[in-house]
Amino acid sequence: MPTALETMLNDVNATRPILEQIANKWSVLILTVVCSQPARFNAIKRRLDPITHKALTEALRRLERNGLVSRHVIASSPVAVEYAITPLGKTLQTPFTTLIAWANQHGPDLLDAQETYDDRSTG
C-alpha cells in the first residue's frame, strides 16, 4: 500500500506547476509579510530588503494572479497600492510559518553541511 507521500508524488505533473508558483523564496516571504495585515508595496520592499523592485513586482503579480493576494488602489496623492492576503492565501499561513521556523532553527546546520561538502569537494 502506498504511503501518503508516495500518493502525493504520483501526480507530480499536477503539483509541480503549483509549487513553482507558491514555493519560491520571495512568494513565501511576501505572503508571510502580508498575512498579519495589508501592506503597501514599499513597506513590503523595505521588510524584504534586498528584494529588487522588479522581483517584488513580478512576485506580487504572480501571487495576485493565483488568488493568493489582492491588490487595492488607494485614491490618495500620490496614488498608493496596498496588498492583502486572500482567504486562499491565508490557508498557506500554517505551512509557511512552519517552514520559516524550520529554516531559522536549522539554518546553521545547513551552512555547516554546505561547508563540509565544499571542503570535501575542493580538498
C-alpha positions as CSV (number, residue, x, y, z in Angstrom):
1,M,0.0,0.0,0.0
2,P,1.5,3.4,-1.0
3,T,2.3,5.9,1.7
4,A,0.7,9.3,1.8
5,L,3.9,10.9,0.4
6,E,4.0,8.3,-2.4
7,T,0.4,9.1,-3.2
8,M,1.1,12.8,-3.3
9,L,4.1,12.3,-5.6
10,N,2.2,10.1,-8.0
11,D,0.8,13.1,-9.8
12,V,3.9,15.3,-9.7
13,N,2.9,16.9,-13.0
14,A,-0.1,18.3,-11.4
15,T,1.6,19.6,-8.2
16,R,4.9,20.9,-9.7
17,P,3.4,23.9,-11.5
18,I,1.5,24.9,-8.4
19,L,4.6,24.6,-6.2
20,E,6.6,26.7,-8.7
21,Q,4.1,29.5,-8.2
22,I,3.9,29.5,-4.4
23,A,7.1,27.9,-3.1
24,N,9.8,30.2,-4.4
25,K,11.8,32.3,-1.9
26,W,10.0,35.6,-2.4
27,S,6.5,34.3,-2.5
28,V,6.8,32.6,0.8
29,L,8.2,35.7,2.4
30,I,5.8,38.1,0.8
31,L,2.8,36.0,2.0
32,T,4.3,35.9,5.4
33,V,4.6,39.7,5.5
34,V,1.0,40.4,4.3
35,C,-0.5,37.6,6.4
36,S,-0.9,39.6,9.5
37,Q,-2.0,42.9,7.9
38,P,-2.2,44.5,4.5
39,A,0.9,46.3,3.4
40,R,1.9,48.8,0.7
41,F,4.5,48.0,-1.9
42,N,7.3,50.0,-0.4
43,A,6.6,48.6,3.1
44,I,6.9,45.1,1.7
45,K,10.1,46.0,-0.2
46,R,11.7,47.5,3.0
47,R,10.7,44.4,5.0
48,L,12.2,42.1,2.4
49,D,15.4,44.0,1.6
50,P,17.3,43.1,-0.6
51,I,14.5,42.2,-2.9
52,T,14.6,44.3,-6.1
53,H,11.7,46.4,-7.3
54,K,11.4,44.1,-10.4
55,A,11.4,40.9,-8.3
56,L,8.8,42.2,-5.9
57,T,6.6,43.4,-8.7
58,E,6.7,40.1,-10.5
59,A,6.1,38.1,-7.4
60,L,3.1,40.2,-6.3
61,R,1.6,39.9,-9.8
62,R,2.1,36.1,-9.7
63,L,0.5,35.9,-6.3
64,E,-2.4,38.1,-7.3
65,R,-2.9,36.0,-10.5
66,N,-3.0,32.9,-8.4
67,G,-5.6,34.4,-6.0
68,L,-3.3,34.5,-3.0
69,V,-3.1,38.3,-2.6
70,S,-5.4,41.1,-3.5
71,R,-4.3,44.4,-4.8
72,H,-6.2,47.6,-3.7
73,V,-5.5,51.0,-5.2
74,I,-5.8,53.8,-2.6
75,A,-7.0,57.0,-4.1
76,S,-4.6,59.4,-2.5
77,S,-2.0,61.8,-3.6
78,P,0.2,60.2,-4.7
79,V,-1.8,57.1,-5.5
80,A,-0.8,54.1,-3.3
81,V,-1.3,50.4,-3.7
82,E,-1.9,48.0,-0.8
83,Y,-1.6,44.3,-0.9
84,A,-3.6,41.9,1.4
85,I,-3.7,38.2,1.8
86,T,-6.8,36.5,0.5
87,P,-8.7,33.7,2.2
88,L,-7.0,31.2,-0.1
89,G,-3.6,32.7,0.7
90,K,-4.3,32.6,4.4
91,T,-4.6,28.8,4.1
92,L,-0.8,28.8,3.5
93,Q,0.0,30.6,6.8
94,T,0.5,27.4,8.8
95,P,2.8,25.6,6.4
96,F,4.8,28.7,5.6
97,T,5.2,29.6,9.3
98,T,6.4,26.0,10.0
99,L,8.8,26.2,7.0
100,I,10.2,29.6,8.2
101,A,10.6,28.3,11.8
102,W,12.4,25.2,10.4
103,A,14.7,27.4,8.3
104,N,15.5,29.6,11.3
105,Q,16.2,26.6,13.6
106,H,18.2,24.5,11.1
107,G,19.9,27.3,9.0
108,P,23.2,26.8,10.9
109,D,23.0,23.0,10.3
110,L,22.6,23.7,6.5
111,L,25.5,26.1,6.5
112,D,27.7,23.5,8.3
113,A,26.7,20.8,5.8
114,Q,27.5,23.1,2.9
115,E,30.8,23.9,4.3
116,T,31.6,20.3,5.0
117,Y,30.6,19.4,1.4
118,D,32.6,22.2,-0.1
119,D,35.7,21.3,1.9
120,R,35.4,17.7,0.7
121,S,34.8,18.7,-2.9
122,T,37.8,21.1,-3.1
123,G,40.2,19.4,-0.7
